[in-house]
Amino acid sequence: MSMEELYAIAQSELAKDLVFEIDEEPVTVSIKGVLLARADSKTYNFSFFELSDTEFILAVQMKGFIVYLGLEADEEIDEEALPELVRILLQGLTPAIALLITKAEKDYSGRADLLLDDNMSPDLKEFFYSLLLKHRQGKPIYEQTEVA
């Protein structure tokens, strides 16, 4: 599987704007970045966290890979609406993520690659490139902090 084919899958399947109705108001969530990285575990898992009021990361782990999606909303999303947003995102995007991972597990030999960078904000870009470097260097992606 060439990198060009993985880029093509990310472009065709994941580079999109998603429109949701939250509190009877339409909200557009755009996928701005996609990062594919190898994981030490073959378990299935996901994480969702906020970088800002309008920027989020959805990380989906399966079959020894993690796909990070950088998401940007056109307006602030209330914290109470986030669980429903995550459910809808996972339901709608899991088939495309699974396709990308299925293709990657056959021939992809890299540790991590950025497959989509669609006008990411500076904060989102910094986060993604930091993740990319950590994965490529084999460093832990989560920082441990001590209680003061």
Short mmCIF file of C-alpha atoms in Angstrom, two decimals:
data_model
loop_
_atom_site.label_atom_id
_atom_site.label_comp_id
_atom_site.label_asym_id
_atom_site.label_seq_id
_atom_site.Cartn_x
_atom_site.Cartn_y
_atom_site.Cartn_z
CA MET A 1 0.00 0.00 0.00
CA SER A 2 1.63 3.19 -1.09
CA MET A 3 1.37 6.38 0.92
CA GLU A 4 -0.46 7.95 -2.02
CA GLU A 5 -3.26 5.42 -1.60
CA LEU A 6 -3.56 6.17 2.12
CA TYR A 7 -3.63 9.92 1.37
CA ALA A 8 -6.34 9.28 -1.24
CA ILE A 9 -8.47 7.37 1.27
CA ALA A 10 -8.08 10.16 3.84
CA GLN A 11 -9.04 12.76 1.22
CA SER A 12 -12.02 10.90 -0.19
CA GLU A 13 -13.42 9.39 3.01
CA LEU A 14 -12.47 11.80 5.79
CA ALA A 15 -11.90 15.28 4.33
CA LYS A 16 -15.42 16.53 4.83
CA ASP A 17 -17.70 18.91 6.62
CA LEU A 18 -20.33 17.30 8.83
CA VAL A 19 -23.52 19.20 9.70
CA PHE A 20 -25.30 18.41 12.96
CA GLU A 21 -28.29 19.86 14.71
CA ILE A 22 -27.46 20.69 18.30
CA ASP A 23 -30.15 22.39 20.40
CA GLU A 24 -32.12 22.90 17.19
CA GLU A 25 -29.27 24.90 15.67
CA PRO A 26 -27.16 23.66 12.74
CA VAL A 27 -23.47 23.26 13.58
CA THR A 28 -20.79 22.39 11.04
CA VAL A 29 -17.87 20.25 12.19
CA SER A 30 -15.00 20.04 9.70
CA ILE A 31 -12.31 17.38 9.66
CA LYS A 32 -9.13 19.42 9.31
CA GLY A 33 -6.45 16.84 10.07
CA VAL A 34 -5.88 13.09 9.93
CA LEU A 35 -2.90 11.36 11.52
CA LEU A 36 -2.28 7.62 11.20
CA ALA A 37 0.01 6.07 13.81
CA ARG A 38 0.97 2.60 14.95
CA ALA A 39 -0.13 1.54 18.43
CA ASP A 40 1.38 -1.09 20.71
CA SER A 41 -2.04 -2.55 21.38
CA LYS A 42 -4.50 -4.20 19.01
CA THR A 43 -7.48 -3.39 21.25
CA TYR A 44 -10.36 -1.16 20.22
CA ASN A 45 -10.64 2.17 21.97
CA PHE A 46 -11.39 5.83 21.41
CA SER A 47 -10.64 9.17 23.07
CA PHE A 48 -12.18 12.58 22.58
CA PHE A 49 -10.87 15.81 23.99
CA GLU A 50 -11.08 19.54 23.50
CA LEU A 51 -8.21 21.74 22.44
CA SER A 52 -10.44 24.83 22.55
CA ASP A 53 -14.15 25.70 22.51
CA THR A 54 -14.28 24.91 18.78
CA GLU A 55 -11.40 22.44 18.24
CA PHE A 56 -11.48 18.77 19.17
CA ILE A 57 -9.51 15.58 18.69
CA LEU A 58 -11.14 12.21 18.13
CA ALA A 59 -8.66 9.34 18.40
CA VAL A 60 -9.84 5.89 17.32
CA GLN A 61 -7.65 2.85 18.02
CA MET A 62 -8.09 -0.52 16.31
CA LYS A 63 -5.99 -3.34 14.86
CA GLY A 64 -2.69 -1.89 16.09
CA PHE A 65 -3.27 1.63 14.74
CA ILE A 66 -4.58 4.95 16.03
CA VAL A 67 -6.29 7.42 13.71
CA TYR A 68 -6.41 10.95 15.08
CA LEU A 69 -9.00 13.27 13.59
CA GLY A 70 -8.62 17.01 14.09
CA LEU A 71 -12.10 18.52 14.17
CA GLU A 72 -13.11 22.16 14.03
CA ALA A 73 -16.64 23.45 14.70
CA ASP A 74 -17.95 26.65 13.17
CA GLU A 75 -19.19 27.75 16.60
CA GLU A 76 -18.71 26.86 20.24
CA ILE A 77 -20.32 23.57 21.23
CA ASP A 78 -21.85 23.33 24.67
CA GLU A 79 -20.09 20.79 26.89
CA GLU A 80 -23.39 19.00 27.55
CA ALA A 81 -23.77 18.30 23.80
CA LEU A 82 -20.32 16.70 23.43
CA PRO A 83 -21.33 13.09 24.33
CA GLU A 84 -24.00 13.12 21.62
CA LEU A 85 -21.55 14.65 19.15
CA VAL A 86 -19.00 11.91 19.90
CA ARG A 87 -21.64 9.21 19.43
CA ILE A 88 -22.69 10.64 16.07
CA LEU A 89 -19.07 11.06 14.94
CA LEU A 90 -18.15 7.50 15.86
CA GLN A 91 -21.25 6.12 14.21
CA GLY A 92 -20.64 8.04 11.00
CA LEU A 93 -16.85 7.87 10.74
CA THR A 94 -15.97 4.38 11.99
CA PRO A 95 -16.47 2.73 8.56
CA ALA A 96 -14.07 5.20 6.89
CA ILE A 97 -11.53 4.84 9.72
CA ALA A 98 -11.78 1.05 9.50
CA LEU A 99 -11.19 1.20 5.73
CA LEU A 100 -8.08 3.33 6.23
CA ILE A 101 -6.72 1.00 8.93
CA THR A 102 -7.53 -2.16 6.94
CA LYS A 103 -5.57 -0.79 3.98
CA ALA A 104 -2.70 0.35 6.22
CA GLU A 105 -2.33 -2.93 8.10
CA LYS A 106 -1.54 -4.79 4.87
CA ASP A 107 1.53 -2.89 3.69
CA TYR A 108 2.12 0.27 5.75
CA SER A 109 5.53 0.06 7.40
CA GLY A 110 5.83 3.55 8.89
CA ARG A 111 5.35 4.56 12.52
CA ALA A 112 3.19 7.64 11.87
CA ASP A 113 2.18 9.91 9.02
CA LEU A 114 0.03 12.99 8.65
CA LEU A 115 -2.48 12.15 5.92
CA LEU A 116 -4.51 15.35 5.90
CA ASP A 117 -3.70 18.94 6.81
CA ASP A 118 -6.60 21.03 5.58
CA ASN A 119 -5.97 24.58 6.83
CA MET A 120 -5.62 23.53 10.45
CA SER A 121 -5.48 26.31 13.01
CA PRO A 122 -2.06 26.96 14.57
CA ASP A 123 -3.08 25.16 17.81
CA LEU A 124 -4.40 22.12 15.96
CA LYS A 125 -1.33 22.03 13.74
CA GLU A 126 1.02 22.26 16.72
CA PHE A 127 -0.84 19.43 18.45
CA PHE A 128 -0.74 17.18 15.37
CA TYR A 129 2.93 17.76 14.61
CA SER A 130 3.81 17.17 18.27
CA LEU A 131 1.92 13.84 18.11
CA LEU A 132 3.63 12.95 14.84
CA LEU A 133 7.09 13.52 16.34
CA LYS A 134 6.29 11.58 19.52
CA HIS A 135 5.01 8.60 17.55
CA ARG A 136 7.97 8.62 15.15
CA GLN A 137 10.44 8.82 18.02
CA GLY A 138 8.64 6.14 20.03
CA LYS A 139 7.99 8.51 22.95
CA PRO A 140 4.86 8.33 25.11
CA ILE A 141 2.11 10.48 23.65
CA TYR A 142 0.61 11.37 27.04
CA GLU A 143 2.62 13.51 29.41
CA GLN A 144 2.79 12.42 33.02
CA THR A 145 2.41 15.20 35.55
CA GLU A 146 2.87 15.14 39.28
CA VAL A 147 0.46 16.66 41.76
CA ALA A 148 1.96 19.80 43.23
#
